[in-house]
Amino acid sequence: MSTSPFQRIGVVGSGAMGRGIAQLFVQSGIAVRLHDNNAAAVGSAIAGLAEVFARQVEKGRMSAEAAAAARARLEPADALSALADCDLVVEAIVERLDTKRELFVQLEAIVADDAVLATNTSSLSVTAIAAACRRPQRVAGLHFFNPVPLMKVVEVVDGMRTDPSVVERLAALTRLTGHLAVVAQDTPGFIVNHAGRGFGTEALKALGEGVADIATIDRILREQVGFDGQGFKLGPFELFDLTGLDVSQPVMESIYRQFYDEPRFRPSVIAAQRLAAGLTGRKAGEGFYRYPDGRQQASPEAPPPTVAVRPPVWVAPGPRAAMLREAVAALQGVVHDTGQPGEHALVLVAPLGLDASAAAAAAGLPAARTVAVDTLFPIAPGRCKRRVLMPTPATRPEYRDAAHALFATDGTPVSMLRDSPGFVAQRVLAMIVSIGTEIAQQRIASAADIDTAVRTGLGYPLGPLAMGDALGAATVLEILGNLHRLTGDPRYRPGGWLRRRAQLGLSLLHED
Ligand SMILES: NC(=O)c1ccc[n+]([C@@H]2O[C@H](COP(=O)([O-])OP(=O)(O)OC[C@H]3O[C@@H](n4cnc5c(N)ncnc54)[C@H](O)[C@@H]3O)[C@@H](O)[C@H]2O)c1
């Protein structure tokens, strides 16, 4: 085992985070002194950790000797002055700037001049905390995720005046514990909480526009999206319910405000109203879903319509026409290969970032018989878990139902959206990639660290930059460009990092 850059670590705050941080360090062979201004909290944290170690021994995950050694490395610090010989102090107290600044001033008067001070803040400026110190160069962020032992990523936050050697030593310490260290410039949300804005906020925007209901949006993002079989484990509304809107809504508001009303992060009135109504999620028994006995109430899907006569299908020309034609043929549909759609044909289009109406109008197609199909992910039988369709407002019900029945022929569920640009998956994924590439553009972190942080911190199947590469940077650029053009909303404006790499055929992970 490599030697630790720190010999004795003080942890201040023994709540959910401080306790997990202490556990990680003592298990990595480093002595820890744990302090809390509530003495009882330290006692219960140490007793709780002793139980954790005992359970690990029972489960065979830790030897009795290792558990005893870890426990012996953990000492209570009754007073802050007991941290005098710590060469690193990690703060995990209440999330208040004035309280944290006061603590850092007190700590500076106690520890050695070369000791490092780190904050576990999620939402405050590390630079603003450091500014209270005589030596701000020794202050950095060390942002763990909850639960600390299981969430294997740590953001090492580089404040405006942090010494580079402090960042390096904290990154080395993180690696020593077996966690992944990613380095972030001190900016709102650092990497993970910044990059995580796309998923939920865009889903809320789609909900607000009446594109689909809550359960449909969740199903699409869980089932339609798949990168080598890996999708999102939870839909955005299921995730909001798990986290609690009382936690998520203030984060959405704060990131938006801290970036001076950047439209990409604009929060939703729906979330604000639901929070005001107390519909915070699982813990309240009701959020976007109901939890009558602690379990999410099912939202059954209507069966596909039965259709007496299936019209022939005409596929509009375009780069995705072959994919559509093959899928229709595999689903026993009759494809007419004429130059123009026949009089009774169902017309299929495969837009990127456009709605069905715009796609029909641009090609002079009969809107009354047009249905759009999302081809962002494979739609062939056996290669998808869900297909997503969208009629125009003028599409006649018999053509909408014919398309629905056709694409459900092999038993694959179909989601039928109201006409809107970018379906659901296209707009949500394009926003995740857009925000991820902007983080790279702003040099908040390296491209590789952005992807590592998001995969590990948010559990996404791919980081935003690899996700953009898998979809095709040019495809993402087209989706965003069309969304921007059709809606006029600057949240969809594509950034320079994405545009340049798409134009040059480079990977989105390619650094300048
Ligand atoms: N909970 C999370 O998911 C999470 C994730 C990442 C970061 N964080 C951040 O970690 C920090 C702690 O969060 P938590 O969830 O562990 O909170 P918590 O409420 O569980 O624990 C905070 C502890 O700090 C103690 N405390 C408060 N003021 C103090 C002071 N002045 N001096 C000494 N002790 C003091 C409290 O008695 C309490 O035991 C916050 O900055 C939070 O934003 C939390």
Coordinates of C-alpha atoms and ligand atoms in Angstrom, one line a residue:
M1 CA 0.0 0.0 0.0
S2 CA 1.4 3.4 -0.9
T3 CA 1.9 5.8 2.0
S4 CA -0.7 8.3 2.9
P5 CA 0.0 12.0 2.2
F6 CA -1.7 12.7 5.6
Q7 CA -0.9 10.9 8.9
R8 CA -3.8 12.0 11.1
I9 CA -7.1 13.4 9.9
G10 CA -9.6 15.4 11.8
V11 CA -13.2 15.1 10.8
V12 CA -15.6 17.8 12.1
G13 CA -19.3 17.0 11.9
S14 CA -20.3 13.4 12.7
G15 CA -23.6 13.3 10.8
A16 CA -24.3 11.1 7.8
M17 CA -21.3 12.4 5.9
G18 CA -18.7 12.9 8.6
R19 CA -19.3 9.3 9.8
G20 CA -18.9 7.9 6.3
I21 CA -15.7 9.9 5.7
A22 CA -14.3 8.8 9.1
Q23 CA -15.1 5.1 8.2
L24 CA -13.4 5.4 4.8
F25 CA -10.2 6.8 6.3
V26 CA -9.8 4.4 9.2
Q27 CA -10.5 1.5 6.9
S28 CA -7.6 2.8 4.7
G29 CA -5.2 2.7 7.6
I30 CA -5.3 6.4 8.6
A31 CA -5.9 7.7 12.2
V32 CA -9.0 9.9 12.5
R33 CA -10.2 12.2 15.3
L34 CA -13.9 12.9 15.1
H35 CA -15.4 16.0 16.5
D36 CA -18.9 17.4 16.6
N37 CA -20.3 20.3 18.6
N38 CA -23.0 17.9 19.8
A39 CA -20.9 15.5 21.9
A40 CA -23.6 12.9 21.9
A41 CA -23.4 12.8 18.1
V42 CA -19.7 11.7 18.2
G43 CA -20.5 8.9 20.6
S44 CA -23.3 7.6 18.5
A45 CA -21.2 7.9 15.3
I46 CA -18.4 5.9 16.9
A47 CA -20.8 3.3 18.3
G48 CA -22.5 3.1 14.9
L49 CA -19.2 2.6 13.1
A50 CA -18.2 -0.2 15.5
E51 CA -21.5 -1.9 14.5
V52 CA -20.7 -1.4 10.8
F53 CA -17.3 -3.1 11.3
A54 CA -18.8 -5.9 13.3
R55 CA -21.3 -6.6 10.5
Q56 CA -18.5 -6.5 7.9
V57 CA -16.8 -9.2 10.0
E58 CA -20.0 -11.3 10.2
K59 CA -20.4 -11.1 6.4
G60 CA -16.8 -12.1 5.9
R61 CA -15.9 -8.8 4.2
M62 CA -13.4 -7.8 6.8
S63 CA -11.2 -9.8 9.2
A64 CA -11.7 -9.4 12.9
E65 CA -8.2 -8.0 13.2
A66 CA -8.8 -5.4 10.4
A67 CA -12.0 -4.4 12.1
A68 CA -10.3 -4.0 15.5
A69 CA -7.5 -2.0 13.9
A70 CA -10.0 0.3 12.1
R71 CA -12.0 0.8 15.3
A72 CA -8.7 1.6 17.2
R73 CA -7.8 4.2 14.7
L74 CA -11.0 6.2 15.4
E75 CA -10.8 8.5 18.4
P76 CA -13.3 11.1 19.6
A77 CA -12.2 14.7 19.9
D78 CA -14.1 16.3 22.7
A79 CA -12.9 19.8 21.8
L80 CA -11.8 21.3 18.6
S81 CA -8.3 21.8 20.2
A82 CA -7.8 18.0 20.1
L83 CA -7.3 18.3 16.4
A84 CA -4.1 20.3 16.9
D85 CA -1.8 17.5 15.6
C86 CA -4.0 16.6 12.5
D87 CA -2.3 17.4 9.2
L88 CA -5.7 17.4 7.5
V89 CA -9.1 18.4 8.8
V90 CA -12.2 17.6 6.7
E91 CA -15.3 19.6 7.6
A92 CA -18.7 18.0 7.2
I93 CA -20.9 20.3 9.4
V94 CA -24.2 22.1 8.6
E95 CA -24.4 23.6 5.1
R96 CA -24.1 27.3 6.1
L97 CA -21.5 29.6 4.8
D98 CA -21.2 31.7 8.0
T99 CA -20.9 28.6 10.3
K100 CA -18.3 27.0 8.0
R101 CA -16.2 30.2 7.8
E102 CA -16.3 30.6 11.6
L103 CA -15.1 26.9 12.0
F104 CA -12.3 27.4 9.5
V105 CA -11.1 30.5 11.4
Q106 CA -11.1 28.5 14.6
L107 CA -9.3 25.6 13.0
E108 CA -6.5 27.8 11.6
A109 CA -5.8 29.0 15.2
I110 CA -5.4 25.3 16.3
V111 CA -3.6 23.4 13.5
A112 CA -0.1 23.7 12.2
D113 CA 0.7 26.2 9.5
D114 CA 1.1 23.5 6.9
A115 CA -2.0 21.6 7.8
V116 CA -4.6 21.3 5.0
L117 CA -8.3 22.2 5.6
A118 CA -11.0 20.7 3.4
T119 CA -14.7 21.2 3.2
N120 CA -17.3 18.7 2.1
T121 CA -19.7 21.4 1.0
S122 CA -22.1 20.5 -1.9
S123 CA -23.4 23.9 -2.8
L124 CA -21.2 26.6 -1.2
S125 CA -18.2 28.3 -2.7
V126 CA -15.0 26.7 -1.5
T127 CA -13.3 30.0 -2.3
A128 CA -15.7 32.0 -0.1
I129 CA -15.1 29.6 2.8
A130 CA -11.3 29.9 2.2
A131 CA -11.5 33.7 2.1
A132 CA -12.1 33.7 5.9
C133 CA -8.7 32.1 6.4
R134 CA -5.2 33.6 6.8
R135 CA -3.9 31.0 4.4
P136 CA -6.6 30.3 1.8
Q137 CA -4.0 28.4 -0.2
R138 CA -4.4 25.5 2.2
V139 CA -8.1 25.2 1.7
A140 CA -9.8 23.0 -0.9
G141 CA -13.0 21.1 -1.3
L142 CA -13.2 17.3 -0.7
H143 CA -16.7 16.5 -1.9
F144 CA -17.9 13.0 -1.0
F145 CA -21.2 11.5 -2.0
N146 CA -23.7 9.7 0.2
P147 CA -23.2 6.9 1.3
V148 CA -19.5 7.6 1.4
P149 CA -18.1 4.1 1.4
L150 CA -20.3 3.0 -1.6
M151 CA -20.1 6.1 -3.7
K152 CA -16.7 5.7 -5.2
V153 CA -16.1 9.2 -6.5
V154 CA -14.7 12.3 -4.7
E155 CA -14.6 15.7 -6.2
V156 CA -11.4 17.5 -5.2
V157 CA -12.3 21.1 -5.5
D158 CA -9.7 23.6 -6.5
G159 CA -10.6 27.0 -5.0
M160 CA -9.5 30.3 -6.5
R161 CA -6.5 30.5 -4.2
T162 CA -5.9 26.8 -3.5
D163 CA -2.2 25.7 -3.8
P164 CA -1.9 23.0 -6.6
S165 CA 0.0 20.8 -4.2
V166 CA -3.0 20.7 -1.8
V167 CA -5.2 19.5 -4.7
E168 CA -2.6 16.8 -5.6
R169 CA -2.3 15.6 -2.0
L170 CA -6.0 15.3 -1.6
A171 CA -6.4 13.5 -4.9
A172 CA -3.6 11.1 -3.8
L173 CA -5.4 10.5 -0.4
T174 CA -8.7 9.8 -2.3
R175 CA -7.0 7.2 -4.5
L176 CA -5.4 5.6 -1.4
T177 CA -8.9 5.0 -0.1
G178 CA -9.8 3.2 -3.3
H179 CA -12.1 6.0 -4.5
L180 CA -11.8 7.8 -7.8
A181 CA -10.5 11.4 -7.5
V182 CA -11.8 13.9 -10.0
V183 CA -10.6 17.5 -9.9
A184 CA -13.1 20.3 -10.4
Q185 CA -12.6 24.1 -10.4
D186 CA -14.6 25.8 -7.7
T187 CA -17.9 26.5 -9.6
P188 CA -21.5 26.0 -8.7
G189 CA -22.4 22.3 -8.4
F190 CA -18.7 21.3 -9.2
I191 CA -19.0 18.5 -11.8
V192 CA -21.7 16.1 -10.7
N193 CA -24.4 18.4 -9.5
H194 CA -23.8 20.7 -12.5
A195 CA -23.8 17.8 -15.1
G196 CA -26.9 16.3 -13.4
R197 CA -29.1 19.3 -14.3
G198 CA -30.0 18.0 -17.8
F199 CA -31.9 14.8 -16.9
G200 CA -34.5 16.1 -14.5
T201 CA -34.9 19.7 -15.7
E202 CA -35.5 18.7 -19.3
A203 CA -37.9 15.9 -18.2
L204 CA -39.8 18.5 -16.2
K205 CA -39.8 20.8 -19.2
A206 CA -41.3 18.1 -21.4
L207 CA -43.9 17.4 -18.7
G208 CA -44.7 21.1 -18.5
E209 CA -45.3 21.2 -22.3
G210 CA -47.7 18.3 -22.0
V211 CA -45.6 16.1 -24.2
A212 CA -46.5 13.0 -22.1
D213 CA -47.5 12.0 -18.6
I214 CA -45.0 11.3 -15.8
A215 CA -45.0 7.5 -16.1
T216 CA -44.6 7.7 -19.9
I217 CA -41.5 10.0 -19.6
D218 CA -40.0 7.7 -17.0
R219 CA -40.6 4.6 -19.0
I220 CA -39.1 6.1 -22.1
L221 CA -35.9 7.1 -20.3
R222 CA -35.6 3.7 -18.6
E223 CA -36.5 1.5 -21.5
Q224 CA -36.0 3.3 -24.9
V225 CA -32.5 4.6 -23.9
G226 CA -29.9 1.9 -24.1
F227 CA -26.1 2.0 -24.6
D228 CA -25.0 -1.6 -25.1
G229 CA -28.0 -2.6 -23.1
Q230 CA -27.4 -0.1 -20.3
G231 CA -29.9 2.6 -19.7
F232 CA -30.9 4.9 -16.8
K233 CA -31.8 2.8 -13.7
L234 CA -34.6 5.2 -12.7
G235 CA -36.7 7.6 -14.7
P236 CA -36.3 11.3 -13.7
F237 CA -39.5 11.4 -11.7
E238 CA -38.7 8.2 -9.9
L239 CA -35.4 9.8 -9.1
F240 CA -37.0 13.0 -7.8
D241 CA -39.2 11.0 -5.6
L242 CA -36.3 9.1 -4.2
T243 CA -34.1 12.1 -3.5
G244 CA -37.1 14.3 -2.4
L245 CA -38.1 17.5 -4.1
D246 CA -37.2 19.4 -0.8
V247 CA -33.6 18.5 -1.7
S248 CA -33.8 18.6 -5.5
Q249 CA -35.8 21.8 -6.1
P250 CA -33.4 24.1 -4.1
V251 CA -30.4 22.6 -5.9
M252 CA -32.1 23.3 -9.3
E253 CA -32.9 26.9 -8.2
S254 CA -29.4 27.5 -6.7
I255 CA -27.5 26.2 -9.7
Y256 CA -29.7 28.3 -12.1
R257 CA -29.2 31.5 -10.0
Q258 CA -25.5 30.9 -9.4
F259 CA -24.9 30.7 -13.2
Y260 CA -26.8 34.0 -13.5
D261 CA -30.0 32.6 -15.0
E262 CA -28.3 30.4 -17.6
P263 CA -31.4 29.1 -19.5
R264 CA -30.0 25.6 -19.8
F265 CA -30.6 25.2 -16.0
R266 CA -34.0 27.0 -15.9
P267 CA -36.1 25.2 -13.2
S268 CA -39.7 24.2 -13.5
V269 CA -42.8 25.8 -12.1
I270 CA -44.2 22.3 -11.7
A271 CA -41.5 21.3 -9.3
A272 CA -41.9 24.5 -7.3
Q273 CA -45.7 24.0 -7.0
R274 CA -45.3 20.3 -6.0
L275 CA -42.8 21.3 -3.3
A276 CA -45.2 23.9 -2.0
A277 CA -47.9 21.3 -1.9
G278 CA -45.7 19.0 0.2
L279 CA -45.5 16.4 -2.5
T280 CA -41.9 15.8 -1.9
G281 CA -41.6 12.1 -2.8
R282 CA -41.3 8.7 -1.2
K283 CA -40.8 9.9 2.4
A284 CA -44.0 12.0 2.2
G285 CA -45.9 9.0 0.8
E286 CA -46.6 11.0 -2.4
G287 CA -44.5 12.8 -4.9
F288 CA -44.8 12.4 -8.7
Y289 CA -46.1 8.9 -7.8
R290 CA -48.1 7.7 -4.8
Y291 CA -46.6 5.3 -2.2
P292 CA -49.7 3.9 -0.4
D293 CA -47.8 1.2 1.6
G294 CA -44.3 2.5 1.0
R295 CA -44.2 1.0 -2.5
Q296 CA -44.6 2.9 -5.7
Q297 CA -48.2 2.6 -7.0
A298 CA -48.2 1.0 -10.4
S299 CA -49.2 3.0 -13.5
P300 CA -50.6 0.5 -15.9
E301 CA -50.2 1.1 -19.6
A302 CA -53.2 0.9 -22.0
P303 CA -52.9 -2.0 -24.5
P304 CA -52.2 -1.1 -28.1
P305 CA -55.3 -0.4 -30.2
T306 CA -56.8 -3.1 -32.4
V307 CA -56.9 -2.0 -36.0
A308 CA -59.1 -3.7 -38.6
V309 CA -57.2 -2.7 -41.7
R310 CA -53.5 -1.8 -41.8
P311 CA -52.7 0.8 -44.4
P312 CA -49.5 0.5 -46.5
V313 CA -46.6 2.4 -45.2
W314 CA -44.6 5.1 -47.0
V315 CA -41.3 6.2 -45.4
A316 CA -40.1 9.7 -46.0
P317 CA -36.5 9.9 -47.5
G318 CA -33.7 10.8 -45.2
P319 CA -30.6 9.4 -43.4
R320 CA -32.8 7.3 -41.1
A321 CA -35.3 6.0 -43.7
A322 CA -33.5 2.7 -44.2
M323 CA -33.7 1.9 -40.5
L324 CA -37.4 2.7 -40.5
R325 CA -38.1 0.7 -43.6
E326 CA -36.3 -2.4 -42.3
A327 CA -38.1 -2.2 -39.0
V328 CA -41.5 -1.8 -40.7
A329 CA -40.8 -4.8 -43.0
A330 CA -39.7 -6.9 -40.0
L331 CA -43.0 -6.0 -38.3
Q332 CA -44.9 -7.4 -41.3
G333 CA -45.8 -3.9 -42.6
V334 CA -46.2 -3.3 -46.3
V335 CA -43.8 -0.7 -47.5
H336 CA -44.6 1.2 -50.7
D337 CA -41.4 2.3 -52.4
T338 CA -43.0 5.0 -54.6
G339 CA -41.5 8.5 -55.0
Q340 CA -44.6 10.1 -53.3
P341 CA -46.8 8.6 -50.7
G342 CA -49.9 6.8 -52.1
E343 CA -53.3 8.2 -51.4
H344 CA -54.0 5.9 -48.4
A345 CA -50.5 5.3 -47.1
L346 CA -49.4 5.8 -43.6
V347 CA -46.5 8.3 -43.8
L348 CA -43.6 7.8 -41.4
V349 CA -40.9 10.4 -40.7
A350 CA -37.8 10.1 -38.4
P351 CA -37.0 13.6 -37.3
L352 CA -34.1 14.7 -35.1
G353 CA -35.0 17.7 -32.9
L354 CA -38.0 18.5 -35.0
D355 CA -41.6 17.8 -34.3
A356 CA -43.8 15.7 -36.6
S357 CA -45.5 18.8 -37.9
A358 CA -42.3 20.5 -38.9
A359 CA -41.0 17.3 -40.5
A360 CA -44.2 16.9 -42.5
A361 CA -44.3 20.6 -43.5
A362 CA -40.6 20.7 -44.6
A363 CA -41.1 17.7 -47.0
G364 CA -44.6 18.7 -48.1
L365 CA -46.1 15.5 -46.6
P366 CA -49.8 15.0 -45.8
A367 CA -49.9 15.8 -42.0
A368 CA -53.3 13.9 -41.6
R369 CA -51.5 10.7 -42.4
T370 CA -48.1 11.4 -40.9
V371 CA -46.6 9.9 -37.7
A372 CA -43.0 10.5 -36.5
V373 CA -40.9 7.7 -35.1
D374 CA -37.9 8.2 -32.7
T375 CA -34.9 6.5 -34.3
L376 CA -32.3 7.7 -31.8
F377 CA -31.9 4.1 -30.6
P378 CA -32.5 0.9 -32.6
I379 CA -36.2 0.1 -33.3
A380 CA -35.8 -3.3 -35.0
P381 CA -37.5 -6.3 -33.3
G382 CA -35.4 -7.8 -30.6
R383 CA -33.2 -4.7 -30.4
C384 CA -35.4 -2.4 -28.3
K385 CA -37.5 -2.4 -25.2
R386 CA -39.8 0.4 -26.2
R387 CA -40.6 2.4 -29.3
V388 CA -41.7 6.0 -29.3
L389 CA -44.1 7.6 -31.8
M390 CA -45.6 11.1 -32.2
P391 CA -48.5 12.1 -34.5
T392 CA -49.0 15.7 -35.7
P393 CA -52.1 17.5 -34.3
A394 CA -53.7 16.9 -37.7
T395 CA -53.0 13.2 -37.9
R396 CA -56.2 11.2 -38.2
P397 CA -56.9 8.8 -35.3
E398 CA -57.0 5.8 -37.6
Y399 CA -53.5 6.5 -38.9
R400 CA -52.2 7.2 -35.4
D401 CA -53.7 3.9 -34.2
A402 CA -52.4 2.1 -37.3
A403 CA -48.9 3.2 -36.6
H404 CA -49.2 2.3 -32.9
A405 CA -50.5 -1.2 -33.7
L406 CA -47.8 -1.7 -36.4
F407 CA -44.9 -0.8 -34.0
A408 CA -46.5 -3.0 -31.2
T409 CA -46.8 -6.1 -33.5
D410 CA -43.9 -7.9 -31.8
G411 CA -45.2 -7.1 -28.3
T412 CA -42.8 -4.2 -27.8
P413 CA -44.6 -1.4 -25.9
V414 CA -45.1 1.8 -27.7
S415 CA -45.3 5.3 -26.1
M416 CA -47.4 7.8 -28.1
L417 CA -46.4 11.4 -27.4
R418 CA -48.1 14.7 -28.3
D419 CA -46.3 16.5 -31.1
S420 CA -43.2 18.3 -29.8
P421 CA -39.6 18.8 -31.0
G422 CA -37.1 16.2 -30.0
F423 CA -39.5 13.5 -28.6
V424 CA -38.4 12.8 -25.0
A425 CA -35.1 10.8 -25.3
Q426 CA -33.6 13.1 -28.0
R427 CA -34.1 16.3 -26.0
V428 CA -33.1 14.9 -22.6
L429 CA -30.0 13.2 -23.9
A430 CA -29.0 16.2 -26.0
M431 CA -29.3 18.4 -22.9
I432 CA -27.1 16.0 -20.9
V433 CA -24.5 16.1 -23.6
S434 CA -24.9 19.9 -24.1
I435 CA -24.3 20.6 -20.4
G436 CA -21.4 18.1 -20.2
T437 CA -19.6 19.7 -23.1
E438 CA -20.1 23.1 -21.6
I439 CA -18.4 21.9 -18.4
A440 CA -15.5 20.8 -20.6
Q441 CA -15.6 24.1 -22.5
Q442 CA -15.4 26.1 -19.3
R443 CA -12.4 24.0 -18.1
I444 CA -14.2 23.2 -14.9
A445 CA -12.7 19.7 -15.3
S446 CA -11.0 17.5 -17.8
A447 CA -13.2 15.6 -20.3
A448 CA -12.2 12.3 -18.8
D449 CA -12.9 13.5 -15.2
I450 CA -16.4 14.8 -16.3
D451 CA -17.3 11.4 -17.6
T452 CA -15.9 9.5 -14.6
A453 CA -17.7 11.8 -12.2
V454 CA -21.0 11.4 -13.9
R455 CA -20.9 7.7 -14.4
T456 CA -19.8 7.1 -10.8
G457 CA -21.6 9.9 -9.1
L458 CA -24.9 9.7 -11.0
G459 CA -24.9 6.1 -12.2
Y460 CA -25.5 7.1 -15.8
P461 CA -24.7 4.3 -18.3
L462 CA -22.1 6.6 -19.9
G463 CA -20.6 10.0 -19.1
P464 CA -22.0 12.9 -21.0
L465 CA -19.1 13.1 -23.5
A466 CA -19.0 9.4 -24.2
M467 CA -22.8 9.5 -24.5
G468 CA -22.5 12.2 -27.1
D469 CA -19.9 10.1 -29.0
A470 CA -22.2 7.1 -28.9
L471 CA -25.1 9.0 -30.3
G472 CA -22.9 10.9 -32.7
A473 CA -21.7 14.4 -32.0
A474 CA -23.3 15.5 -35.3
T475 CA -26.6 13.9 -34.4
V476 CA -26.6 15.8 -31.0
L477 CA -25.7 19.0 -32.8
E478 CA -28.6 18.5 -35.2
I479 CA -31.1 17.8 -32.4
L480 CA -30.0 20.9 -30.4
G481 CA -29.9 23.1 -33.5
N482 CA -33.4 22.1 -34.5
L483 CA -34.8 22.4 -31.0
H484 CA -33.2 25.9 -30.8
R485 CA -34.6 27.0 -34.1
L486 CA -38.1 25.6 -33.5
T487 CA -38.5 26.8 -29.9
G488 CA -36.4 30.0 -30.0
D489 CA -35.3 28.9 -26.4
P490 CA -31.6 29.7 -25.8
R491 CA -31.4 26.7 -23.4
Y492 CA -31.0 24.6 -26.6
R493 CA -28.2 26.7 -28.2
P494 CA -25.3 24.3 -29.0
G495 CA -22.0 25.3 -27.4
G496 CA -18.6 25.6 -29.1
W497 CA -17.0 22.5 -27.7
L498 CA -19.8 20.3 -29.2
R499 CA -20.1 22.2 -32.5
R500 CA -16.4 22.2 -33.2
R501 CA -15.9 18.5 -32.5
A502 CA -19.0 17.6 -34.5
Q503 CA -17.8 19.7 -37.5
L504 CA -14.3 18.2 -37.3
G505 CA -15.4 14.6 -36.7
L506 CA -13.6 14.5 -33.4
S507 CA -14.5 12.7 -30.2
L508 CA -16.2 14.9 -27.6
L509 CA -13.6 13.6 -25.2
H510 CA -10.9 15.2 -27.4
E511 CA -9.1 18.0 -25.4
D512 CA -7.9 21.1 -27.2
Ligands
LIG1 N1 -26.1 14.3 3.0 C1 -25.6 14.3 1.8 O1 -26.1 13.6 0.9 C2 -24.4 15.1 1.4 C3 -23.6 14.8 0.3 C4 -22.5 15.5 0.0 C5 -22.1 16.6 0.9 N2 -22.9 16.9 1.9 C6 -22.5 18.0 2.8 O2 -21.9 17.5 3.9 C7 -22.1 18.4 5.0 C8 -22.7 17.6 6.2 O3 -23.9 17.0 5.7 P1 -24.6 15.8 6.5 O4 -25.7 15.3 5.6 O5 -23.6 14.9 7.1 O6 -25.3 16.6 7.7 P2 -25.9 16.1 9.1 O7 -26.9 17.1 9.5 O8 -26.2 14.6 9.0 O9 -24.6 16.3 10.1 C9 -24.0 17.5 10.4 C10 -23.3 17.4 11.8 O10 -22.5 18.5 12.0 C11 -22.7 18.9 13.3 N3 -22.4 20.3 13.4 C12 -23.2 21.4 13.0 N4 -22.6 22.6 13.2 C13 -21.4 22.3 13.7 C14 -20.3 23.0 14.2 N5 -20.3 24.4 14.1 N6 -19.2 22.4 14.7 C15 -19.2 21.1 14.8 N7 -20.2 20.3 14.4 C16 -21.3 20.9 13.9 C17 -24.1 18.5 13.7 O11 -24.2 18.4 15.1 C18 -24.3 17.2 12.9 O12 -23.9 16.1 13.7 C19 -22.9 19.5 4.5 O13 -22.0 20.5 4.1 C20 -23.6 18.9 3.3 O14 -23.9 19.9 2.3 C21 -24.0 16.2 2.2

